[in-house]
XYZ file of C-alpha atoms in Angstrom:
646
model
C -12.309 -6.879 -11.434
C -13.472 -8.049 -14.864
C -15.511 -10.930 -15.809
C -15.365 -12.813 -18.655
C -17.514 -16.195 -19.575
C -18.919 -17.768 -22.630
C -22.372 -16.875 -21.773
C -21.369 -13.039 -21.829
C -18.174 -12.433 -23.073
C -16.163 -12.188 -26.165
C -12.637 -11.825 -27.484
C -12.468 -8.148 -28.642
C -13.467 -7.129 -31.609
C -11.112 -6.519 -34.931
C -11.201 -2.930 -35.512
C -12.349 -3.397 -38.784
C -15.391 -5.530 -38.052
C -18.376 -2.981 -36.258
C -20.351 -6.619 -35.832
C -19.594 -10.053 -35.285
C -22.717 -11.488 -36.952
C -25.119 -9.835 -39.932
C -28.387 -11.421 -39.242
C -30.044 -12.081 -43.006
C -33.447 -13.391 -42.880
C -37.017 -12.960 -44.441
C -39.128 -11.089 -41.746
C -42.267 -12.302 -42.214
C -41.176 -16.037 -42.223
C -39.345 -15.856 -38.899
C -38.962 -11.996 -37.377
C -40.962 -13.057 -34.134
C -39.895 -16.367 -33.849
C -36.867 -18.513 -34.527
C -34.677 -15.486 -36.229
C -35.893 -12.967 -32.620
C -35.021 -16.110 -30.819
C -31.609 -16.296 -32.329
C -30.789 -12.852 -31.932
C -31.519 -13.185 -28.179
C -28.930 -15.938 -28.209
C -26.348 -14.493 -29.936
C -26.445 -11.435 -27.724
C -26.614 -12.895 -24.561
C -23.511 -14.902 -25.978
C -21.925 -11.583 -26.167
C -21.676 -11.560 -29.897
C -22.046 -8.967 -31.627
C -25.081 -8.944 -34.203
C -26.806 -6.742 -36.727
C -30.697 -7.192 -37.415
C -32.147 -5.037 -39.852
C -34.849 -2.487 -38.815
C -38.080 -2.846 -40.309
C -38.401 0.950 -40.640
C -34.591 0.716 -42.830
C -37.169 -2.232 -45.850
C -39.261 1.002 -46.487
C -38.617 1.926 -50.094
C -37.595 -0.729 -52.672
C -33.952 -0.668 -52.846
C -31.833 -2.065 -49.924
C -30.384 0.726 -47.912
C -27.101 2.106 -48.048
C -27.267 1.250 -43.911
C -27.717 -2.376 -44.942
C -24.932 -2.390 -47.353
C -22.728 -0.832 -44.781
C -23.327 -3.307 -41.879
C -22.739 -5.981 -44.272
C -19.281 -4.454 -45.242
C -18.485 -4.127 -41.234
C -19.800 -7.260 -40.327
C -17.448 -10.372 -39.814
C -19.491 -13.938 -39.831
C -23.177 -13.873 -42.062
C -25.667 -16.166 -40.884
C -28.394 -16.594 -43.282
C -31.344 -17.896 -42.619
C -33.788 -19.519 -45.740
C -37.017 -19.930 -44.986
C -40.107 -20.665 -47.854
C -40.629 -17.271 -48.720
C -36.611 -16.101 -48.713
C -36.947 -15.846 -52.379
C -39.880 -13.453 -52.264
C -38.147 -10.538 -51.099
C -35.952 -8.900 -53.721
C -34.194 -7.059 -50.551
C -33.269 -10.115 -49.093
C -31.825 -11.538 -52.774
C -29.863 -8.200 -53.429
C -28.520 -8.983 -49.271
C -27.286 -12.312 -49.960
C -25.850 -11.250 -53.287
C -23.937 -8.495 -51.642
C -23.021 -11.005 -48.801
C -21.158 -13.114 -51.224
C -19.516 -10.455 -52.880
C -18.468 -9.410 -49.209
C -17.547 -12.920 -47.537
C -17.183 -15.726 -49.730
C -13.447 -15.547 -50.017
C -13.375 -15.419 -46.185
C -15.423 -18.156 -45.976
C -17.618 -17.109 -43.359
C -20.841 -17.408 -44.986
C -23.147 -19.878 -42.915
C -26.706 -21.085 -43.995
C -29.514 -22.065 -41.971
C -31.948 -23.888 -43.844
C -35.234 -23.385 -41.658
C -37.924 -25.329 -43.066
C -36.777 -25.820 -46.341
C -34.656 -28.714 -48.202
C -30.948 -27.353 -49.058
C -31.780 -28.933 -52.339
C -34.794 -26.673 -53.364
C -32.420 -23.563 -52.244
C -29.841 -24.969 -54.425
C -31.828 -25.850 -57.675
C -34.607 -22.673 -56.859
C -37.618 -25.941 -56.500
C -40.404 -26.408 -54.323
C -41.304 -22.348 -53.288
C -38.193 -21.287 -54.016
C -39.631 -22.135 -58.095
C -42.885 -20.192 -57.558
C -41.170 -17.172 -56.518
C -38.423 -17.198 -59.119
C -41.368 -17.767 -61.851
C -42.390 -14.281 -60.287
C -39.268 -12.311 -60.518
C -38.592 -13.477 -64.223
C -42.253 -11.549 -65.145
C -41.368 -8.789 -62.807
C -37.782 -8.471 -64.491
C -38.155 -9.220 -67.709
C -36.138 -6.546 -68.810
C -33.248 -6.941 -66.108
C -32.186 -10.975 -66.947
C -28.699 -10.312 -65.304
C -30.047 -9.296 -62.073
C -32.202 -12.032 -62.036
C -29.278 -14.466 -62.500
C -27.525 -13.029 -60.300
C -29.929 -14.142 -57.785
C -30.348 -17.716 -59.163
C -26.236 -17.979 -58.387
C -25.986 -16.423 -55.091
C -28.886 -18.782 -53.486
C -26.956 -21.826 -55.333
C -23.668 -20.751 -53.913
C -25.545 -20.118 -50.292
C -26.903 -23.420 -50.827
C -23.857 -25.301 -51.190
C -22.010 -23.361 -47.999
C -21.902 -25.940 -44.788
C -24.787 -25.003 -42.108
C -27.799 -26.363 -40.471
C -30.915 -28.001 -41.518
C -33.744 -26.993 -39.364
C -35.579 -30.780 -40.014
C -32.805 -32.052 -38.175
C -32.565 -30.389 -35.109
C -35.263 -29.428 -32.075
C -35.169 -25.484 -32.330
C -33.565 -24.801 -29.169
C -30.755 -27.245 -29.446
C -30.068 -25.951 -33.605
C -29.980 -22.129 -31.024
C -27.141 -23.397 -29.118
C -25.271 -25.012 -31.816
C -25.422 -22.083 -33.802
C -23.985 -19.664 -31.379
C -21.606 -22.212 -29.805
C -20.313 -22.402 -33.895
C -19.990 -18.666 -34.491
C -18.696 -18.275 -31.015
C -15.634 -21.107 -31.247
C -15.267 -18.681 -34.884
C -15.051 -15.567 -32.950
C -11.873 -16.586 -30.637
C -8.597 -16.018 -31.071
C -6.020 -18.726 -31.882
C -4.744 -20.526 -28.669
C -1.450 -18.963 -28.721
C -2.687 -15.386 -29.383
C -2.155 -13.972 -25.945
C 0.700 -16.499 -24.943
C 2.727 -15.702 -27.976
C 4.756 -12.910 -26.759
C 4.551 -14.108 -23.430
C 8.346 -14.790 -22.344
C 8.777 -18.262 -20.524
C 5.299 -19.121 -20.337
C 5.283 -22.674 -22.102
C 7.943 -24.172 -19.635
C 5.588 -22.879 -16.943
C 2.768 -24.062 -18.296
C 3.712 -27.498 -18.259
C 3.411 -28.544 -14.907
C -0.536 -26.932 -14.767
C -1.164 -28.521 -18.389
C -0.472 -31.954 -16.581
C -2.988 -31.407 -13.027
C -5.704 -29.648 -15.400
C -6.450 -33.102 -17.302
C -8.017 -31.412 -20.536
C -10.037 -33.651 -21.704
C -10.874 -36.026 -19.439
C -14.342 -35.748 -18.543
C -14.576 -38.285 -15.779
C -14.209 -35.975 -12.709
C -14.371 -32.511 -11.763
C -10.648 -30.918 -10.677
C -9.784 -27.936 -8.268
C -5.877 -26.754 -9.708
C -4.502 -24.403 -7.612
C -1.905 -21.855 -8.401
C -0.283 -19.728 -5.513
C 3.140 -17.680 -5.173
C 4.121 -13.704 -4.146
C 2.119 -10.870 -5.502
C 3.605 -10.264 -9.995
C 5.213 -13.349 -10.021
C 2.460 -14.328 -13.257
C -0.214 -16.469 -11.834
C -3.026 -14.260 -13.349
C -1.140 -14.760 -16.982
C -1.273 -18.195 -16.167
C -4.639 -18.655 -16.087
C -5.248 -15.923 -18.676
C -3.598 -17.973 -21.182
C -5.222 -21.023 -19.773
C -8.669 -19.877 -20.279
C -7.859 -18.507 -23.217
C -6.820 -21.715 -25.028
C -9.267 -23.823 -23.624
C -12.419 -22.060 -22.445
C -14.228 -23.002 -25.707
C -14.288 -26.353 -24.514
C -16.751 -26.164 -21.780
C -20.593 -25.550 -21.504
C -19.947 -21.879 -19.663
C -16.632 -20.677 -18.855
C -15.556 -18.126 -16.351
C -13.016 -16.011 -15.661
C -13.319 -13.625 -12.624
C -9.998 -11.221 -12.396
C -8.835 -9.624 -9.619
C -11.564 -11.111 -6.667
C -9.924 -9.775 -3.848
C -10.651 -5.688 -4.910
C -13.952 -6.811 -6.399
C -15.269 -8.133 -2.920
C -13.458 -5.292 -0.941
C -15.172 -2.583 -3.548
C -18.823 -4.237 -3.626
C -19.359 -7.036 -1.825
C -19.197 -11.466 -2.445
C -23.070 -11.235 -2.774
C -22.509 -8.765 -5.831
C -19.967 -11.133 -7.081
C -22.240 -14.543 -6.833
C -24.754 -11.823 -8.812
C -22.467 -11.290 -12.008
C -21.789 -14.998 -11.624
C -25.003 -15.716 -11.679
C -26.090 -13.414 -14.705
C -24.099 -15.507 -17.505
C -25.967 -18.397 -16.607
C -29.891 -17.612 -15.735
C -31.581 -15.211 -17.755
C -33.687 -13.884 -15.082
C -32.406 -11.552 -12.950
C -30.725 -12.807 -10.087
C -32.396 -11.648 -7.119
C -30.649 -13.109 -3.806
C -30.946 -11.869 -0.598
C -27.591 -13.595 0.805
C -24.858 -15.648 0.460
C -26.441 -18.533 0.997
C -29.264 -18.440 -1.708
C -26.566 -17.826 -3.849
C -24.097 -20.890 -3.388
C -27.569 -22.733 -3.775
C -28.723 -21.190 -6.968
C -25.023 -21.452 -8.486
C -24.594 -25.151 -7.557
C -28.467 -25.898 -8.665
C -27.495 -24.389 -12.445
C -24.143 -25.588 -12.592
C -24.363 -28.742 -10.996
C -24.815 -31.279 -14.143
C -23.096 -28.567 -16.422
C -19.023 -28.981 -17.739
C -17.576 -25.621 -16.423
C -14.410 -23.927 -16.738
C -13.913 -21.721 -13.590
C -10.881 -19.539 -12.602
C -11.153 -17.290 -9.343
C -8.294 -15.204 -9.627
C -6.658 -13.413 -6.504
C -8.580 -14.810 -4.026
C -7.506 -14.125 -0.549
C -10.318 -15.462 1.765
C -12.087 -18.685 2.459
C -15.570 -17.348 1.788
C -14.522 -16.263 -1.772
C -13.929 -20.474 -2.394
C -17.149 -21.213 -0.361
C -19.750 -19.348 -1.852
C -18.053 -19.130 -5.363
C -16.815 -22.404 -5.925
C -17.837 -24.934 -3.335
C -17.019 -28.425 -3.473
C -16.748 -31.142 -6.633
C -20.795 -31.556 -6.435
C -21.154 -28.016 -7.343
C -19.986 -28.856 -11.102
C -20.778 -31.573 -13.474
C -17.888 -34.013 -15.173
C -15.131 -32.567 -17.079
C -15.243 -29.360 -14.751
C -11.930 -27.679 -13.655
C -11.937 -24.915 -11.017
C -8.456 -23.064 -11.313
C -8.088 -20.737 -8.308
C -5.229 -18.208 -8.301
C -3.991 -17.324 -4.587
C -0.808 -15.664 -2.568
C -1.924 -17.862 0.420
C -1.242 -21.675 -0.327
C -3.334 -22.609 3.076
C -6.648 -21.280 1.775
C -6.293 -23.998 -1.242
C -5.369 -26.763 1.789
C -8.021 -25.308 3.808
C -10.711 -25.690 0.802
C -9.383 -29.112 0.151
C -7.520 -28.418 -2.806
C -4.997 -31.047 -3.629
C -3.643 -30.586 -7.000
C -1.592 -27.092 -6.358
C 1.208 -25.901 -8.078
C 3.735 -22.873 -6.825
C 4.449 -19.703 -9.865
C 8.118 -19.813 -9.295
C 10.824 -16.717 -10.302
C 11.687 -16.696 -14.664
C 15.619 -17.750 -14.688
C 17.891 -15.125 -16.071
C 17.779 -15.929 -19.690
C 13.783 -15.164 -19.687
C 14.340 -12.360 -17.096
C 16.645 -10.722 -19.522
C 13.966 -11.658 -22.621
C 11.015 -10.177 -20.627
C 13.261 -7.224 -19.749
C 14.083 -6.492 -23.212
C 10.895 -6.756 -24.824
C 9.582 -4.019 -22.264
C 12.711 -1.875 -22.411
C 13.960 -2.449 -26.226
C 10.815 -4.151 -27.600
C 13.126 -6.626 -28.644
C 14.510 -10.083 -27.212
C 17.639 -8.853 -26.328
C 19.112 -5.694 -25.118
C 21.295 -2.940 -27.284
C 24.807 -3.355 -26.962
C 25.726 -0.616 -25.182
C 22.926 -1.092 -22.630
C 23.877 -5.339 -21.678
C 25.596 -4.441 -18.861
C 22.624 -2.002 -16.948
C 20.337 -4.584 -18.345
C 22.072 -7.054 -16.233
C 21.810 -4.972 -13.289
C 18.140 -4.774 -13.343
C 17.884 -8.356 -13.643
C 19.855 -8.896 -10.921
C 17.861 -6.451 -8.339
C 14.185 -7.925 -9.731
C 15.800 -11.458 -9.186
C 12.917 -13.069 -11.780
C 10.071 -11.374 -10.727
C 8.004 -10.876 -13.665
C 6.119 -7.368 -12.360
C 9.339 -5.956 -11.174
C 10.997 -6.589 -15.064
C 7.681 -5.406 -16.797
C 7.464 -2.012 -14.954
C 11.541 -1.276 -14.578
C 11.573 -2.236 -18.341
C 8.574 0.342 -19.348
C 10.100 2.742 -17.129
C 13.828 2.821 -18.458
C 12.273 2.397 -22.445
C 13.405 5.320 -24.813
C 15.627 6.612 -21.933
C 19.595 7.091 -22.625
C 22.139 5.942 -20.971
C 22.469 8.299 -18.230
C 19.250 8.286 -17.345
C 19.396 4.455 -17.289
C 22.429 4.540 -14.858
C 20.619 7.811 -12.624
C 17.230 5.169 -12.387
C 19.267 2.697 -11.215
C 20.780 4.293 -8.567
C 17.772 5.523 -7.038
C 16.768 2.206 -6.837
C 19.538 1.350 -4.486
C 17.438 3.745 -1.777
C 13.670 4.150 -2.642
C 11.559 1.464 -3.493
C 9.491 1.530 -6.889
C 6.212 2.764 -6.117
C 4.188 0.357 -8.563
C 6.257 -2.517 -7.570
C 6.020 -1.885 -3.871
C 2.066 -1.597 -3.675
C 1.547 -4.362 -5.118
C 3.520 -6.786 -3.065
C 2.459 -4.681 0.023
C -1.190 -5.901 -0.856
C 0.045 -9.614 1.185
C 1.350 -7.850 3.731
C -2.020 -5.736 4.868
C -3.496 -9.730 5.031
C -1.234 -10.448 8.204
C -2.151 -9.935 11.820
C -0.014 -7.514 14.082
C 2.431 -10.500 15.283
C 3.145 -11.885 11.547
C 3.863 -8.120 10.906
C 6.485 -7.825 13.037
C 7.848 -11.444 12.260
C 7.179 -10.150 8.682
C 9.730 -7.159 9.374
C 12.323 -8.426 11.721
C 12.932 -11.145 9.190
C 13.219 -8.635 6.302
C 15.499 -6.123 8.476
C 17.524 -8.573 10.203
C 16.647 -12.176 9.668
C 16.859 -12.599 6.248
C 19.076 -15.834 5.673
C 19.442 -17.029 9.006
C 19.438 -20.213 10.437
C 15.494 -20.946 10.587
C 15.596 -22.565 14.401
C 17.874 -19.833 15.396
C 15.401 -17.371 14.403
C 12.327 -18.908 15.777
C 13.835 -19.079 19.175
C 14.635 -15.895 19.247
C 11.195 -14.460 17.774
C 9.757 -16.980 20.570
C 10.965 -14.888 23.250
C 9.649 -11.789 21.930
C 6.315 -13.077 22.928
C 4.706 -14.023 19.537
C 4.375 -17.379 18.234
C 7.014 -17.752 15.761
C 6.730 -21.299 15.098
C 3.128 -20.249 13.263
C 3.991 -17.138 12.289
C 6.779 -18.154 10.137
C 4.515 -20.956 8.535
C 1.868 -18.515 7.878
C 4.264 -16.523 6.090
C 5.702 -19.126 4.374
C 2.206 -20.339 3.108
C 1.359 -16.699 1.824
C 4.672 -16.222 -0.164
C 6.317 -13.997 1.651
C 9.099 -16.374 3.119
C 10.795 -19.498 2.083
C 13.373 -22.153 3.734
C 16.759 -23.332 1.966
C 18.812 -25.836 3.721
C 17.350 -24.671 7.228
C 18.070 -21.349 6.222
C 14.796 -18.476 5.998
C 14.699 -16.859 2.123
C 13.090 -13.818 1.743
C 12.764 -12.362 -2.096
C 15.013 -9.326 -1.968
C 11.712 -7.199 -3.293
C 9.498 -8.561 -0.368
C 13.265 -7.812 1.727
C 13.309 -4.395 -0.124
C 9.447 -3.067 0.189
C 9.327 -4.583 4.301
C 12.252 -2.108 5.152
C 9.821 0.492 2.748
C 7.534 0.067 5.150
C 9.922 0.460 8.289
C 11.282 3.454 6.748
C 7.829 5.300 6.207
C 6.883 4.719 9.780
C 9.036 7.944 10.079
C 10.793 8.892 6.806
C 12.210 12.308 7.962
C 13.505 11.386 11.679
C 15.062 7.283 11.720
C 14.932 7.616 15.172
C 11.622 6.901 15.168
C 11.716 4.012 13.100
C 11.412 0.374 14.854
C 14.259 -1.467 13.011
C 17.624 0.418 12.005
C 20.264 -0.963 10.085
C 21.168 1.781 7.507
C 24.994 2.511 8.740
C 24.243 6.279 8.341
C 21.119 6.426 10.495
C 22.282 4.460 13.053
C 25.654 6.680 13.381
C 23.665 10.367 13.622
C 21.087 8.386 16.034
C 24.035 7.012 18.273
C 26.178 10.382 18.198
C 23.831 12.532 19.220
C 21.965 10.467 21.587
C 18.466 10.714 19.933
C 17.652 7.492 20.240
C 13.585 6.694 21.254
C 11.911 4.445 22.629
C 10.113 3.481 19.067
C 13.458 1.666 18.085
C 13.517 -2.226 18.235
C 16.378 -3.208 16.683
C 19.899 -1.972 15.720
C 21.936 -3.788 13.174
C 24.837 -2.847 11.307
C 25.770 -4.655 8.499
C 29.589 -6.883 9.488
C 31.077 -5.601 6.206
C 30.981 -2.239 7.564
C 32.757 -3.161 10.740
C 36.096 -1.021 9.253
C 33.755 1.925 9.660
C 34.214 3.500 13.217
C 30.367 4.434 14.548
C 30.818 7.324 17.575
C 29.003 6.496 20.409
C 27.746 8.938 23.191
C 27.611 7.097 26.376
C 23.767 7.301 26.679
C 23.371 6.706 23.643
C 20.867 3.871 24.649
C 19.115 5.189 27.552
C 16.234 6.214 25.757
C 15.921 2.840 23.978
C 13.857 0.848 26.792
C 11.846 -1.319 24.126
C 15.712 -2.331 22.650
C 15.504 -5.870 21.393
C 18.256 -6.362 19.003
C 21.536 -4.615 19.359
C 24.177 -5.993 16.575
C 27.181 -3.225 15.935
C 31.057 -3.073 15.249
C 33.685 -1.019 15.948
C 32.217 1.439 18.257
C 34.122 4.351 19.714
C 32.879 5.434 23.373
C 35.381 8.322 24.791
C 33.392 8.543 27.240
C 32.652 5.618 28.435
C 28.920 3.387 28.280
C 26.594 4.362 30.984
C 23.142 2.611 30.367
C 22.267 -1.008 28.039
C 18.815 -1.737 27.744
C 17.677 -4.617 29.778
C 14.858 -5.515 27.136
C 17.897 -6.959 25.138
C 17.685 -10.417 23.721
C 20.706 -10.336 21.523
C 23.678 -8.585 21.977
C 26.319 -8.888 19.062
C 28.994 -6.246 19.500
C 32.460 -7.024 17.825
C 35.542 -5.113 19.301
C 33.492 -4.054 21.868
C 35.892 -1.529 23.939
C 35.559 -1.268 27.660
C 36.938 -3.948 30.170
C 33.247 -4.997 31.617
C 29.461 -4.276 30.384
C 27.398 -1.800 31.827
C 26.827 -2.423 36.044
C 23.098 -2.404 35.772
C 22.684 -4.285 33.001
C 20.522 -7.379 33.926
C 18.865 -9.021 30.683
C 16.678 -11.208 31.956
C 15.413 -12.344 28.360
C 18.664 -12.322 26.960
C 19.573 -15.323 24.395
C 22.795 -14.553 22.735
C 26.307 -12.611 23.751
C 28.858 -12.018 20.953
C 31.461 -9.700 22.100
C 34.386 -11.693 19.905
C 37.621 -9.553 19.015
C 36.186 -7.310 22.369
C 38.563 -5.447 25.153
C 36.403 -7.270 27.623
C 38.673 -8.035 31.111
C 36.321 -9.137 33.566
C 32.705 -10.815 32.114
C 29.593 -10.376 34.600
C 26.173 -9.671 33.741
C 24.033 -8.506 36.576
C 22.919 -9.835 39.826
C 20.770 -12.525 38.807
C 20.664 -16.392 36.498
C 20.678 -15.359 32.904
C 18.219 -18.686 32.373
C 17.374 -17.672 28.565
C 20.896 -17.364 27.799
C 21.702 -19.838 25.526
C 25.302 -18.623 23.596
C 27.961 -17.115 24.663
C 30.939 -15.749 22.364
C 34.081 -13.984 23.685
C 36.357 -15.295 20.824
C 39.509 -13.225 19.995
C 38.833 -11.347 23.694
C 42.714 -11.161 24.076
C 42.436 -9.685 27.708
C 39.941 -11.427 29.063
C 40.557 -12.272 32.460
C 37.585 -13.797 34.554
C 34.080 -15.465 33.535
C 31.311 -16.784 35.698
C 31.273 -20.544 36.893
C 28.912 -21.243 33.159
C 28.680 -24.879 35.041
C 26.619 -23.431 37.727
């Protein structure tokens, strides 16, 4: 986790720049009190600043140390006081200064207790002391002049009058000036960010920039690399100078794992008080934070958070912050913004293909656009990250410099194992779900994925979890949408659930809780090593040309059996044994004349047997009362069915 605010941070430096700020000033006039003052501001501000060492003035020529922080030094902030003029050190300083900075035009003057006007014309003390360096360098005129026109060019630079300010609030100004110098353009970290304007918009419109007349929650949410934190990076970027103290806290959810939310509220707390923050819980903290921050305009952005407390003792409510305040949170679970009250929330949606393929390129070409001979792989990888921004960032660093062969070998292997960087990072929102939205979570991504939403929920219902809230929680956390009725998983979040169904035993499927890999479930159905760790058993309809050998106990072993969809089975032997655990059974061209004789389903909701050899339909002994569809289409010998009016 990193945190970055006004009161601590700054944009990095330019390599060529060792400091931010040389610090010019006549020790004696203001060492130990406005210049030590300054300093202290400035590098609690996080910027950068030289201040001579008394121990560097011994001798009478300025030091080559001196020079050399001036050369390395970006901004000079110089401040005149009476006796400025007395110390030939501090002349040949500001003469090198100039020669350093005034075509940069980041020269700044601080006039502290002097008029501009004496500085500029060498009156008032400034005429006393140059009436002592003419005797003293009579023989040296140039050097002398030299002085004369670097204090009138100094004088003539924009900057502060001490006479016009109370000391602390000239402080502030001061470093609020050199710090709004310091940061980058707006557009610096956006710039080669593909897609990010259009997706900007909507936030631009709930954040209000500007208007100072209430204090705004924004909330962003949406599946784990889809961009939110470069949202808000770019965000805070571009406006964080506008506000009193800014924040940005990165990554919250590993930060309060790794140390704790009391350390957290402690770095919070250390770019705004100067004392040491010394808090014994959570409580003290909120209290603190909302007692400094309460009449202050803040800019606040709590990025992956993934628990109510993190909003409660971070952020609090609206009375926490004073006007103009905006508090953007950045979350995979929408309900912890509705359950903090935030109203203005906006969902990171997938890049369209044109940006896909831009992102893509710049990562594996770093260009726009693809090579030539690569357009048609590139298209391939856009099609299996299906506008996931992490997914096209890490395939596209991965495949850079590679040739073609390697390209088309990479791509393959994505067709069976998952991406390791790719997969840990979405599997981060599935460690936040309880053991029922798990396994709603994964029947949905091994079986589920596109079906009718009611359909599904009825039958998860009757696997004794509570769908209905299950599917909504997923839903809310990003892991699940609905399309016209229908459940839409992301084909990564599809991809890394059957990951994690597949490392539940990666050497033996048979011990796996879902199967729908054609392969696995033929060598688990030949050789009758089914277990009682398998849950489901779908194969895929287009591979109902593919004949699957069955042994006849195939299933006997299989007592926890919810989910048996197959096609095309051959049984020369006949079936002996269905589980009765089953809730669907969806078995085209099934091949015997009747089911099993002890098969008695009790929680059984659906029977598709269509294009089946079935002669004479019974199942069991007792009411089938779950049993809500029935499907013996295409039976062609079908003789006899129960009374279904009974």
């Amino acid at each position: 986790m990193s945190i970055q605010r006004t009161s601590t941070s700054f944009p990095p430096l330019n390599p060529q720049w060792k400091y931010d700020v040389f610090l010019s000033f006549r020790g004696n006039d203001t060492r130990r009190a406005f210049t030590d003052h300054l300093y202290t501001a400035l590098e609690h501000q996080g910027i950068i600043t030289f201040r001579d060492d008394p121990e560097l003035q011994k001798g009478g020529a300025i030091s080559p140390e001196l020079f050399a922080a001036i050369e390395e030094s970006r901004f000079a902030l110089i401040v005149l006081s009476r006796n400025y003029a007395l110390s030939t050190w501090c002349l040949d300083e500001i003469v090198r200064i100039l020669e350093c900075m005034k075509a940069r035009e980041t020269v700044l003057p601080i006039f502290y207790d002097v008029d501009p006007s004496d500085v500029r014309k060498q009156t008032g003390s400034f005429r006393e002391a140059f009436a002592n360096l003419e005797e003293r360098f009579r023989n040296d005129k140039e050097k002398v002049r030299s002085w004369r026109y670097a204090l009138t060019e100094v004088a003539s630079f924009s900057g502060w009058n001490s006479k016009e300010w109370y000391e602390s609030k000239l402080i502030k100004d001061i470093v609020d000036v050199i710090w709004t110098k310091l940061q980058p353009t707006s557009c610096s970290y956006a710039e080669n960010l593909v897609g990010i304007h259009s997706r900007l918009q909507q936030l631009n419109f709930l954040l209000g920039v500007g208007l100072d007349d209430d204090v705004r929650f924004i909330g962003i949410w949406g599946m784990g690399g889809i961009g939110k934190t470069t949202m808000v990076r770019v965000v805070y970027e571009r406006i964080a100078r506008e506000y009193e103290f800014s924040f940005l806290l990165t990554d919250v959810r590993n930060s309060v794992e790794r140390s704790g939310l009391l350390n957290l509220q402690k770095q919070l707390l250390s770019g705004i008080w100067t004392k040491k923050a010394d808090i014994s819980d959570l409580h003290d903290g909120a209290t603190i934070i909302r007692r400094l921050l309460g009449h202050k305009k803040v800019l606040l952005v709590l990025d992956d958070v993934n628990h109510s407390s993190h909003l409660k003792y971070l952020a609090g409510n609206r009375e926490w912050f004073g006007l103009g305040s905006r508090v953007l949170i950045t979350t995979r679970n929408e309900h912890l913004l509705i359950e903090h009250g935030v109203e203005r929330r906006l969902k990171a949606e997938e890049l369209n293909d044109d940006d896909s393929l831009q992102l893509f390129s710049w990562k594996a070409f770093k260009r726009g656009y693809p090579e030539e001979d690569f357009l048609a792989l590139s298209k391939s990888v856009i099609n299996y990250a299906k506008g996931l921004p992490l997914a096209l960032e890490v395939l596209g660093s991965f495949l850079y410099g590679r040739d073609l062969s390697e390209w088309k070998s990479a791509l393959k292997k994505l067709g069976r194992v998952c991406n390791l960087e790719i997969f840990d990072i979405l599997k981060t929102s599935y460690n936040d779900l309880d053991s029922e939205e798990k396994k709603i979570f994964l029947d949905i991504a091994c079986f589920f994925n596109g079906q009718d939403k009611d359909r599904v929920t009825e039958v998860l219902n009757s696997c004794d979890v509570s769908a209905i809230i299950g599917i909504k929680v997923l839903m809310e956390r990003s892991l699940l949408t609905v399309s016209h009725g229908r459940l839409r998983m992301h084909d990564l979040l599809q991809k890394m659930g059957r990951e994690i169904v597949h490392r539940e035993s990666p050497n033996e499927p048979s011990r796996c809780s879902r199967l729908w890999l054609l392969e696995d479930v033929k060598h688990i159905l030949s050789n009758n090593s089914g277990t009682e760790a398998i849950e489901g058993i779908f194969v895929d309809s287009t591979e109902s040309e593919v004949k699957v050998d069955v042994n006849r106990k195939s299933f006997s072993m299989m007592n926890k059996l919810r989910y048996l969809k197959i096609n095309n089975a051959n049984l020369p032997k006949g079936l002996e044994y269905l589980p009765n655990s089953l809730l669907i059974v969806d078995w085209t061209r099934y091949p015997f004349k009747s089911l099993p004789s002890h098969f008695n389903p009790q929680k059984l909701l659906e029977l598709r047997l269509c294009h089946s050899c079935i002669k004479h339909f019974r199942i069991g002994t007792e009411p089938l009362y779950n049993l809500k569809t029935i499907d013996l289409s295409h039976s062609l010998d079908l003789v006899s069915t129960p009374n279904f009016k009974v």
